[in-house]
Amino acid sequence: TSKTEWLAKQGLRLVDLLDYFDTIIGFEATSAHKPNPDPTIEALKELNIQPEEAVFIGDSLADEGTAGAAGVDFIAAMWGPNPGFVSKSSARHKIADPRDILHLIPKKGPRV
């Protein structure tokens, strides 16, 4: 996220979603930021997964650029604060509701 780790955790805690995240990479975790791939690459390292095993869900062209630069599939979140992004996005998948993620990502073991 472009937010600090503390702020991201506070937001997730507020909506009772923090327990669903194995790691959070905040703004302070890397010296380069979106659309540079460093934050995504750092998350992949912490999770010990390869780019082809991950998906980046985002709501901006910076998110899409970050995912592409890191070699990670991208899903455009159309519910974000940037509605103009969706028409500019070249994402293969564009979802209108967070629950739509469940139709695109198969469940594998304890992780989704």
Coordinates of C-alpha atoms in Angstrom, one line a residue:
T1 CA 0.0 0.0 0.0
S2 CA 1.0 3.6 -0.4
K3 CA -0.2 4.1 3.2
T4 CA 2.1 3.6 6.1
E5 CA 1.9 0.1 7.6
W6 CA 0.4 1.5 10.8
L7 CA -2.4 3.3 8.9
A8 CA -3.1 0.2 6.7
K9 CA -3.4 -2.0 9.8
Q10 CA -5.7 0.5 11.5
G11 CA -8.0 0.6 8.5
L12 CA -8.1 -3.2 8.2
R13 CA -8.7 -3.6 12.0
L14 CA -11.6 -1.1 11.7
V15 CA -13.4 -3.3 9.2
D16 CA -12.3 -6.5 11.0
L17 CA -10.1 -7.8 8.1
L18 CA -6.6 -7.6 9.6
D19 CA -6.5 -11.3 10.4
Y20 CA -6.9 -12.1 6.7
F21 CA -3.5 -10.7 5.8
D22 CA -0.3 -12.6 6.2
T23 CA 1.9 -9.5 5.6
I24 CA 1.4 -5.8 4.9
I25 CA 4.0 -3.8 3.0
G26 CA 3.6 -0.1 3.9
F27 CA 5.1 3.0 2.3
E28 CA 8.1 2.8 4.7
A29 CA 9.0 -0.8 3.8
T30 CA 10.9 0.2 0.6
S31 CA 12.7 3.3 -0.7
A32 CA 11.1 3.1 -4.1
H33 CA 7.3 3.3 -4.5
K34 CA 4.5 2.5 -6.9
P35 CA 4.7 2.2 -9.9
N36 CA 8.2 0.8 -9.1
P37 CA 7.8 -2.9 -8.4
D38 CA 9.9 -2.9 -5.2
P39 CA 6.9 -3.0 -2.7
T40 CA 5.3 -5.9 -4.6
I41 CA 8.6 -7.7 -4.8
E42 CA 9.1 -7.2 -1.1
A43 CA 5.7 -8.7 -0.4
L44 CA 6.5 -11.7 -2.6
K45 CA 9.7 -12.3 -0.6
E46 CA 8.0 -12.0 2.7
L47 CA 5.3 -14.5 1.6
N48 CA 7.9 -16.7 -0.1
I49 CA 5.9 -17.0 -3.3
Q50 CA 6.7 -16.4 -7.0
P51 CA 5.1 -13.7 -9.1
E52 CA 3.1 -16.2 -11.1
E53 CA 1.5 -17.5 -7.8
A54 CA 0.2 -14.0 -6.9
V55 CA -2.3 -11.5 -8.0
F56 CA -2.4 -7.7 -7.4
I57 CA -5.8 -6.2 -6.9
G58 CA -5.7 -2.4 -7.3
D59 CA -7.7 0.7 -8.2
S60 CA -5.1 2.8 -10.0
L61 CA -2.8 2.9 -13.1
A62 CA 0.1 3.0 -10.6
D63 CA -1.2 -0.3 -9.1
E64 CA -1.5 -1.8 -12.6
G65 CA 2.0 -0.6 -13.5
T66 CA 3.5 -2.0 -10.3
A67 CA 1.9 -5.4 -10.9
G68 CA 3.2 -5.5 -14.4
A69 CA 6.7 -4.5 -13.5
A70 CA 6.8 -7.2 -10.8
G71 CA 5.4 -9.9 -13.2
V72 CA 2.2 -10.3 -11.2
D73 CA -1.3 -10.7 -12.7
F74 CA -3.5 -7.7 -12.1
I75 CA -7.2 -7.4 -11.3
A76 CA -8.8 -3.9 -11.6
A77 CA -11.0 -3.0 -8.6
M78 CA -13.8 -0.8 -10.0
W79 CA -15.1 0.1 -6.5
G80 CA -12.1 2.3 -5.8
P81 CA -12.0 6.1 -5.5
N82 CA -10.7 6.5 -9.1
P83 CA -13.6 5.7 -11.5
G84 CA -11.7 7.1 -14.6
F85 CA -9.0 4.4 -14.1
V86 CA -11.3 1.6 -15.1
S87 CA -11.8 2.9 -18.6
K88 CA -8.0 3.3 -19.0
S89 CA -7.0 0.0 -17.5
S90 CA -5.9 -2.9 -19.7
A91 CA -6.5 -5.4 -17.0
R92 CA -7.8 -8.8 -18.1
H93 CA -10.2 -8.8 -15.2
K94 CA -12.2 -5.9 -13.8
I95 CA -14.4 -6.6 -10.8
A96 CA -17.1 -4.4 -9.4
D97 CA -17.4 -5.9 -6.0
P98 CA -14.8 -7.3 -3.6
R99 CA -16.7 -10.6 -3.4
D100 CA -16.0 -11.1 -7.1
I101 CA -12.4 -12.0 -6.2
L102 CA -13.6 -15.3 -4.9
H103 CA -14.7 -16.2 -8.5
L104 CA -11.3 -15.5 -9.9
I105 CA -8.9 -16.9 -7.3
P106 CA -9.1 -20.6 -6.6
K107 CA -8.8 -21.6 -2.9
K108 CA -5.6 -23.5 -2.2
G109 CA -5.1 -24.8 1.2
P110 CA -5.2 -22.4 4.1
R111 CA -4.8 -19.4 1.8
V112 CA -7.1 -17.9 -0.7

